[in-house]
Amino acid sequence: MVGGPAKLERMALNIDDLRLRARRRLPRAVFDFIDGAAEDEVTLRRNRAAFGRHALVPRVGIDVSSVDLATSVLGERLPAPLVLAPTGLCGMATSRGEIATARAATDAGIRWAASCLSSVTLEEIASEAPGEHWFQLYVWKDRGVTQKLIERAAASGYRVLVVTLDVPVLGQRERDVRSGATIPPRVTLRNAIDTLRCPRWLWTIWRGPRVTFANVTPADGSVSLKPFALSPFVNSLFDPAVTWKDLEWIRRLWKGPLAVKGVMSAQDARLSVEHGADAVIVSNHGGRQLDDAPGSLEVLPEIAEAIGSRVEVLFDGGIRRGADMAKALALGARACMIGRPYLYGLAAAGQAGVADAIRILLGELRRAMALMGCKRVADLGRACLRPASASDSS
Ligand SMILES: Cc1cc2nc3c(=O)[nH]c(=O)nc-3n(C[C@H](O)[C@H](O)[C@H](O)COP(=O)(O)O)c2cc1C
């Protein structure tokens, strides 16, 4: 046996292993910030349950000695149909988490969308972890701040702009409210014992720069120097009055490919295209915004049908296995995005943990495709799926 049981014990076999490691490594409030979702977390569970409604059809007698995961996304050839989704404050998982994430994505040849709410400035990411990264934007009430972010992203060489439209107000994430999570995280009487049981995390956070929204400064009135909670910050600075007219305005400012993220209906997908999107990202923000929304995979087919012939459809929400990716690709996604899976890896082992998450999912996808007789991503289609028995979808 190669490596022996100790080696096996160290190696994460799947995303759930990474999640358990992240849970052991992080203070409860920080783990919940990553793992949690809005209100009763119904949408979070629906994201997972939706995959259980489809079974993969095995095929035999096909030469699958070489399975090619390569595909093209927004005009660029990529080695696999995987993009790391934007997640704010990667620095909560480990100090300067954005740099580690960007490097892992670049090493794997895939793309990562840096959130405008990163804990490291977009310029530092571009210079310390160069790569063809994407940049994700929220629309701030102050259009000057919004425009400046777009201009800075263009000047730093970001290739694709992702405009997230599903946060006119912040979803109520009850785990965060209960834990009293703040930015930066602080040690209080209430969480002291729990935080002190995580010395490795505490050490990296304590040694590193202050965890805050690095792209905006106290000078523009955007961030406070005192620890603050996410919800009042977002609700006071993001614009709840954003409309499709703002997307047109952004379209005029951004010369490169533009993707609209947070689309969950065919109607909004069509409107995104009419107002200038080159791609639509089917996403319910990982269940963190409107609770009781459908699982992302449930709405993917109707959106792909409505706009798939005109623009690319990307997908996120609940992917934890390569088989999940295969299902989303078969139902019309050009590429899949993941949020929590790489954050679990980041918290578990920094850059190596993000690399693990990518390696695990792509290994699983490749194996599933071989067993389904699919040599290329384009071979994945509706014929590869059949309804699963009802007992799986709970
Ligand atoms: C901790 C965390 C922070 C996030 N921050 C952002 C963000 O800043 N911008 C954004 O568009 N989406 C954000 N998202 C949503 C992700 O981009 C993505 O839609 C979601 O995580 C996909 O679901 P999954 O975690 O099940 O893969 C965040 C998600 C998490 C878990």
Coordinates of C-alpha atoms and ligand atoms in Angstrom, one line a residue:
M1 CA 0.0 0.0 0.0
V2 CA 1.5 3.3 -1.1
G3 CA 1.9 6.0 1.6
G4 CA 0.1 4.0 4.4
P5 CA -2.8 5.0 6.6
A6 CA -1.1 8.1 8.0
K7 CA -0.7 9.6 4.6
L8 CA -4.3 8.8 3.7
E9 CA -5.4 10.4 6.9
R10 CA -3.6 13.6 5.9
M11 CA -5.0 13.7 2.4
A12 CA -8.4 15.2 2.0
L13 CA -10.4 12.8 -0.1
N14 CA -13.3 15.1 -0.8
I15 CA -14.8 18.6 -0.2
D16 CA -16.5 17.4 3.0
D17 CA -13.1 16.4 4.4
L18 CA -11.9 20.0 3.7
R19 CA -15.0 21.4 5.4
L20 CA -14.4 19.3 8.6
R21 CA -10.8 20.5 8.7
A22 CA -11.9 24.1 8.2
R23 CA -14.4 23.6 11.1
R24 CA -11.6 22.4 13.4
R25 CA -9.3 25.2 12.4
L26 CA -11.6 28.2 12.6
P27 CA -13.3 29.9 15.5
R28 CA -17.0 29.0 15.4
A29 CA -18.1 32.6 14.3
V30 CA -15.6 32.6 11.4
F31 CA -16.6 29.1 10.2
D32 CA -20.3 30.1 10.4
F33 CA -19.6 33.3 8.4
I34 CA -18.3 31.0 5.6
D35 CA -20.6 28.0 6.0
G36 CA -23.9 29.8 6.9
A37 CA -26.7 31.2 4.8
A38 CA -29.8 33.3 5.1
E39 CA -32.6 32.8 7.7
D40 CA -33.7 29.1 7.9
E41 CA -31.0 28.1 5.3
V42 CA -33.7 26.5 3.1
T43 CA -32.1 27.7 -0.1
L44 CA -28.7 26.4 1.0
R45 CA -30.2 22.9 1.4
R46 CA -32.2 23.2 -1.8
N47 CA -29.0 24.0 -3.7
R48 CA -27.7 20.5 -2.6
A49 CA -31.0 18.7 -2.9
A50 CA -31.4 19.8 -6.5
F51 CA -28.5 17.7 -7.5
G52 CA -30.1 14.6 -6.0
R53 CA -33.0 14.8 -8.4
H54 CA -30.7 13.8 -11.3
A55 CA -28.8 10.5 -11.8
L56 CA -25.9 10.1 -14.1
V57 CA -26.2 7.5 -16.9
P58 CA -23.2 5.2 -17.0
R59 CA -22.0 4.2 -20.5
V60 CA -19.7 1.4 -21.5
G61 CA -17.8 0.3 -24.6
I62 CA -16.4 3.8 -25.3
D63 CA -12.6 4.5 -25.4
V64 CA -12.1 6.9 -22.5
S65 CA -8.4 6.6 -22.2
S66 CA -8.2 10.3 -22.6
V67 CA -10.8 12.6 -21.1
D68 CA -10.4 16.3 -22.0
L69 CA -11.9 18.8 -19.6
A70 CA -10.8 21.8 -21.6
T71 CA -13.4 24.4 -22.6
S72 CA -13.6 28.0 -23.6
V73 CA -15.2 30.6 -21.3
L74 CA -15.8 34.2 -22.4
G75 CA -13.3 34.0 -25.3
E76 CA -10.5 32.2 -23.4
R77 CA -9.5 28.6 -23.6
L78 CA -9.3 27.0 -20.1
P79 CA -8.1 23.6 -19.0
A80 CA -11.4 22.9 -17.1
P81 CA -14.9 24.3 -16.8
L82 CA -14.3 25.6 -13.3
V83 CA -14.1 29.2 -12.0
L84 CA -13.6 30.2 -8.4
A85 CA -16.5 32.4 -7.4
P86 CA -16.0 35.8 -5.8
T87 CA -16.0 35.6 -2.0
G88 CA -15.6 38.7 0.2
L89 CA -13.0 38.7 3.0
C90 CA -11.0 35.6 2.2
G91 CA -8.7 37.1 4.9
M92 CA -11.2 35.8 7.5
A93 CA -10.2 32.2 6.6
T94 CA -6.4 32.9 6.6
S95 CA -4.4 36.1 6.5
R96 CA -4.3 37.6 3.0
G97 CA -6.4 34.7 1.7
E98 CA -7.0 36.4 -1.6
I99 CA -3.3 36.1 -2.6
A100 CA -3.3 32.3 -1.7
T101 CA -6.5 31.8 -3.7
A102 CA -5.3 33.7 -6.7
R103 CA -2.1 31.8 -6.8
A104 CA -3.8 28.4 -6.5
A105 CA -6.2 29.3 -9.4
T106 CA -3.3 30.5 -11.6
D107 CA -1.3 27.4 -10.8
A108 CA -4.3 25.2 -11.9
G109 CA -4.7 27.4 -15.0
I110 CA -8.3 28.3 -14.0
R111 CA -9.8 31.6 -13.2
W112 CA -10.8 33.3 -10.0
A113 CA -13.1 36.3 -9.5
A114 CA -11.7 38.7 -6.9
S115 CA -14.5 40.2 -4.8
C116 CA -14.5 44.0 -4.5
L117 CA -14.9 43.2 -0.8
S118 CA -11.5 41.6 -0.6
S119 CA -9.2 42.0 2.4
V120 CA -6.3 42.8 0.1
T121 CA -6.5 45.6 -2.5
L122 CA -7.2 44.6 -6.1
E123 CA -3.8 46.2 -7.0
E124 CA -1.9 44.0 -4.5
I125 CA -3.6 40.9 -5.9
A126 CA -2.7 41.8 -9.4
S127 CA 0.9 42.5 -8.5
E128 CA 1.6 39.7 -6.0
A129 CA -0.4 37.0 -7.6
P130 CA -0.5 37.9 -11.3
G131 CA -2.9 36.1 -13.5
E132 CA -5.9 36.6 -15.8
H133 CA -8.3 37.2 -12.8
W134 CA -11.8 38.4 -13.0
F135 CA -13.2 41.3 -10.8
Q136 CA -16.5 41.3 -9.1
L137 CA -18.4 44.5 -8.5
Y138 CA -21.2 45.6 -6.3
V139 CA -23.0 48.8 -7.2
W140 CA -22.4 51.3 -4.4
K141 CA -24.8 54.2 -3.7
D142 CA -21.8 56.4 -4.4
R143 CA -21.4 56.0 -8.2
G144 CA -18.0 57.7 -7.9
V145 CA -16.7 54.8 -5.7
T146 CA -18.3 52.3 -8.2
Q147 CA -16.7 53.9 -11.2
K148 CA -13.4 54.2 -9.5
L149 CA -13.4 50.4 -8.8
I150 CA -14.2 49.7 -12.4
E151 CA -11.4 51.9 -13.6
R152 CA -8.9 50.4 -11.1
A153 CA -9.8 46.9 -12.1
A154 CA -9.3 47.8 -15.8
A155 CA -6.0 49.5 -15.0
S156 CA -4.8 46.4 -13.1
G157 CA -5.5 44.1 -16.0
Y158 CA -8.6 42.2 -14.7
R159 CA -10.1 40.5 -17.7
V160 CA -13.8 39.9 -16.9
L161 CA -16.1 42.1 -14.9
V162 CA -18.7 40.3 -12.8
V163 CA -21.6 42.5 -11.7
T164 CA -23.5 41.0 -8.8
L165 CA -27.0 42.2 -8.7
D166 CA -28.6 40.0 -6.0
V167 CA -27.6 42.2 -3.0
P168 CA -29.9 45.2 -3.1
V169 CA -30.1 44.6 0.6
L170 CA -28.1 42.0 2.6
G171 CA -29.8 38.7 3.4
Q172 CA -30.2 38.1 7.1
R173 CA -27.6 35.5 8.0
E174 CA -28.7 34.5 11.4
R175 CA -25.6 32.6 12.4
D176 CA -23.7 35.9 12.0
V177 CA -26.2 37.9 14.0
R178 CA -26.2 35.4 16.8
S179 CA -22.4 35.2 16.9
G180 CA -22.0 38.9 16.8
A181 CA -19.4 38.5 14.0
T182 CA -17.5 41.7 13.3
I183 CA -15.0 42.9 10.7
P184 CA -12.2 42.5 11.7
P185 CA -13.0 39.5 13.9
R186 CA -12.2 40.3 17.6
V187 CA -11.8 38.3 20.7
T188 CA -14.5 39.1 23.3
L189 CA -15.4 37.6 26.6
R190 CA -18.1 35.6 24.9
N191 CA -15.9 34.0 22.2
A192 CA -12.5 33.9 24.0
I193 CA -12.4 30.2 24.8
D194 CA -13.6 29.2 21.4
T195 CA -11.1 31.5 19.7
L196 CA -8.2 30.4 21.9
R197 CA -8.8 26.8 20.8
C198 CA -7.7 27.9 17.3
P199 CA -4.0 29.0 17.9
R200 CA -2.9 28.5 14.3
W201 CA -5.7 30.7 12.9
L202 CA -5.2 33.3 15.7
W203 CA -1.4 33.4 14.9
T204 CA -1.9 34.1 11.1
I205 CA -4.6 36.7 11.7
W206 CA -2.7 38.4 14.5
R207 CA 0.5 38.6 12.5
G208 CA -1.2 39.7 9.3
P209 CA -2.7 43.0 8.2
R210 CA -6.0 44.1 9.7
V211 CA -8.9 42.2 8.1
T212 CA -11.1 44.7 6.5
F213 CA -12.4 45.8 3.1
A214 CA -9.1 46.9 1.6
N215 CA -10.5 48.4 -1.7
V216 CA -12.3 51.2 0.1
T217 CA -11.0 53.4 2.8
P218 CA -12.2 55.4 5.8
A219 CA -11.4 58.5 3.7
D220 CA -14.3 57.7 1.4
G221 CA -16.5 57.2 4.4
S222 CA -16.7 53.5 3.4
V223 CA -15.1 51.6 6.3
S224 CA -14.9 52.3 9.9
L225 CA -11.7 52.0 11.9
K226 CA -13.7 50.3 14.7
P227 CA -14.8 46.7 14.3
F228 CA -18.2 46.7 12.5
A229 CA -20.9 44.2 11.5
L230 CA -21.4 43.3 7.8
S231 CA -25.1 44.0 7.6
P232 CA -25.2 47.7 8.5
F233 CA -22.1 48.3 6.3
V234 CA -23.7 46.7 3.2
N235 CA -27.1 48.2 3.8
S236 CA -25.8 51.7 4.2
L237 CA -23.4 51.7 1.3
F238 CA -24.8 49.4 -1.4
D239 CA -27.6 50.8 -3.5
P240 CA -31.0 49.2 -3.1
A241 CA -32.2 51.3 -6.1
V242 CA -30.0 49.6 -8.6
T243 CA -31.8 49.0 -12.0
W244 CA -30.9 47.7 -15.5
K245 CA -30.0 51.4 -16.4
D246 CA -27.1 51.0 -14.0
L247 CA -26.0 47.9 -15.8
E248 CA -26.1 49.9 -19.1
W249 CA -23.9 52.5 -17.5
I250 CA -21.4 49.9 -16.3
R251 CA -21.5 48.3 -19.7
R252 CA -20.4 51.6 -21.2
L253 CA -17.5 51.9 -18.7
W254 CA -16.2 48.4 -19.0
K255 CA -14.6 47.4 -22.3
G256 CA -14.0 43.7 -21.6
P257 CA -16.4 40.8 -21.1
L258 CA -19.1 41.4 -18.6
A259 CA -21.1 38.8 -16.6
V260 CA -24.2 39.4 -14.5
K261 CA -24.3 37.3 -11.3
G262 CA -27.3 36.5 -9.2
V263 CA -29.8 35.6 -12.0
M264 CA -32.4 33.1 -11.0
S265 CA -35.2 33.5 -13.7
A266 CA -35.4 33.4 -17.5
Q267 CA -36.9 36.8 -17.4
D268 CA -33.9 38.4 -15.6
A269 CA -31.5 36.4 -17.8
R270 CA -33.1 38.0 -20.9
L271 CA -33.0 41.4 -19.3
S272 CA -29.3 40.9 -18.5
V273 CA -28.6 40.1 -22.1
E274 CA -30.7 43.1 -23.4
H275 CA -28.7 45.4 -21.1
G276 CA -25.3 44.3 -22.3
A277 CA -24.2 41.1 -20.4
D278 CA -21.9 38.7 -22.3
A279 CA -22.6 36.0 -19.8
V280 CA -25.1 35.3 -17.0
I281 CA -24.2 33.5 -13.8
V282 CA -27.1 31.5 -12.4
S283 CA -26.7 31.9 -8.7
N284 CA -28.6 32.5 -5.5
H285 CA -25.4 33.6 -3.7
G286 CA -25.0 30.2 -2.1
G287 CA -28.3 30.6 -0.3
R288 CA -27.1 33.7 1.5
Q289 CA -29.6 36.2 0.1
L290 CA -33.3 35.4 -0.5
D291 CA -34.1 32.3 1.7
D292 CA -36.8 30.0 0.2
A293 CA -35.6 30.7 -3.3
P294 CA -35.2 27.6 -5.6
G295 CA -32.0 25.7 -5.7
S296 CA -29.8 27.1 -8.5
L297 CA -29.8 23.8 -10.4
E298 CA -33.6 23.8 -10.5
V299 CA -33.7 27.0 -12.6
L300 CA -30.6 26.3 -14.8
P301 CA -32.4 24.5 -17.6
E302 CA -35.0 27.2 -18.2
I303 CA -32.3 29.9 -18.2
A304 CA -30.0 28.0 -20.5
E305 CA -33.0 27.5 -22.8
A306 CA -33.9 31.2 -22.8
I307 CA -30.5 32.7 -23.5
G308 CA -28.0 29.9 -24.0
S309 CA -27.8 30.3 -27.7
R310 CA -26.9 34.0 -27.3
V311 CA -24.6 34.2 -24.4
E312 CA -22.7 31.9 -22.0
V313 CA -24.5 30.6 -18.9
L314 CA -22.3 30.0 -15.9
F315 CA -23.6 28.3 -12.7
D316 CA -23.0 28.2 -9.0
G317 CA -24.6 26.9 -5.8
G318 CA -24.1 23.7 -3.9
I319 CA -21.4 22.1 -6.0
R320 CA -19.5 19.7 -3.7
R321 CA -18.6 16.8 -6.1
G322 CA -17.4 16.5 -9.7
A323 CA -20.7 14.7 -10.4
D324 CA -22.5 17.9 -9.5
M325 CA -20.4 19.7 -12.0
A326 CA -21.2 17.1 -14.6
K327 CA -24.9 17.6 -14.0
A328 CA -24.7 21.4 -14.3
L329 CA -22.7 21.1 -17.5
A330 CA -25.2 18.6 -18.9
L331 CA -28.0 21.0 -18.1
G332 CA -26.5 23.9 -20.1
A333 CA -23.8 25.5 -18.0
R334 CA -20.7 26.6 -19.8
A335 CA -18.7 26.4 -16.6
C336 CA -19.2 25.9 -12.9
M337 CA -18.3 28.2 -10.1
I338 CA -17.6 27.2 -6.5
G339 CA -17.5 29.4 -3.3
R340 CA -17.4 27.5 -0.1
P341 CA -15.5 24.5 -1.4
Y342 CA -12.3 26.5 -1.9
L343 CA -12.9 28.6 1.2
Y344 CA -12.9 25.4 3.3
G345 CA -9.6 24.5 1.6
L346 CA -8.2 27.9 2.2
A347 CA -9.1 27.7 5.9
A348 CA -7.8 24.2 6.2
A349 CA -4.4 24.6 4.5
G350 CA -4.0 28.0 2.7
Q351 CA -3.0 27.9 -0.9
A352 CA -2.4 24.1 -0.8
G353 CA -6.0 23.7 0.5
V354 CA -7.4 25.7 -2.4
A355 CA -5.3 23.6 -4.7
D356 CA -6.8 20.5 -3.0
A357 CA -10.3 21.7 -3.6
I358 CA -9.6 22.2 -7.3
R359 CA -7.8 18.9 -7.7
I360 CA -10.5 17.0 -5.9
L361 CA -13.4 18.4 -8.0
L362 CA -11.6 18.1 -11.3
G363 CA -10.5 14.5 -10.5
E364 CA -14.0 13.6 -9.7
L365 CA -15.4 15.3 -12.8
R366 CA -12.8 13.5 -15.0
R367 CA -13.6 10.1 -13.4
A368 CA -17.4 10.7 -13.7
M369 CA -17.0 11.7 -17.4
A370 CA -15.0 8.6 -18.1
L371 CA -17.6 6.4 -16.5
M372 CA -20.3 8.2 -18.4
G373 CA -18.5 7.7 -21.7
C374 CA -17.9 11.4 -22.2
K375 CA -14.5 12.3 -23.6
R376 CA -15.1 16.0 -23.9
V377 CA -17.1 18.5 -21.9
A378 CA -19.3 19.1 -25.0
D379 CA -20.4 15.4 -24.8
L380 CA -22.2 16.2 -21.6
G381 CA -25.9 16.8 -22.4
R382 CA -29.4 15.9 -21.3
A383 CA -29.0 12.3 -22.5
C384 CA -26.4 11.8 -19.8
L385 CA -29.0 12.3 -17.0
R386 CA -32.2 10.6 -15.9
P387 CA -34.5 11.3 -13.0
A388 CA -33.2 9.9 -9.7
S389 CA -35.4 7.9 -7.5
A390 CA -37.4 10.2 -5.1
S391 CA -35.6 8.9 -2.0
D392 CA -32.3 10.6 -3.1
S393 CA -33.6 14.1 -3.4
S394 CA -34.4 14.7 0.3
Ligands
LIG1 C1 -18.1 33.7 2.6 C2 -18.8 34.0 1.3 C3 -18.6 35.3 0.8 C4 -19.2 35.6 -0.4 N1 -18.9 36.9 -0.9 C5 -19.4 37.2 -2.2 C6 -19.0 38.4 -2.8 O1 -18.3 39.3 -2.2 N2 -19.6 38.7 -4.0 C7 -20.4 37.8 -4.7 O2 -20.8 38.1 -5.8 N3 -20.7 36.6 -4.1 C8 -20.2 36.3 -2.9 N4 -20.5 35.1 -2.4 C9 -21.3 34.1 -3.2 C10 -20.4 33.2 -4.0 O3 -19.8 34.0 -5.1 C11 -21.2 32.0 -4.7 O4 -22.3 32.6 -5.4 C12 -21.6 31.0 -3.7 O5 -20.7 30.8 -2.7 C13 -21.9 29.7 -4.5 O6 -22.3 28.7 -3.6 P1 -21.4 27.6 -2.9 O7 -20.7 28.2 -1.8 O8 -22.3 26.5 -2.5 O9 -20.4 27.1 -4.0 C14 -19.9 34.7 -1.1 C15 -20.1 33.4 -0.6 C16 -19.5 33.1 0.6 C17 -19.7 31.6 1.1

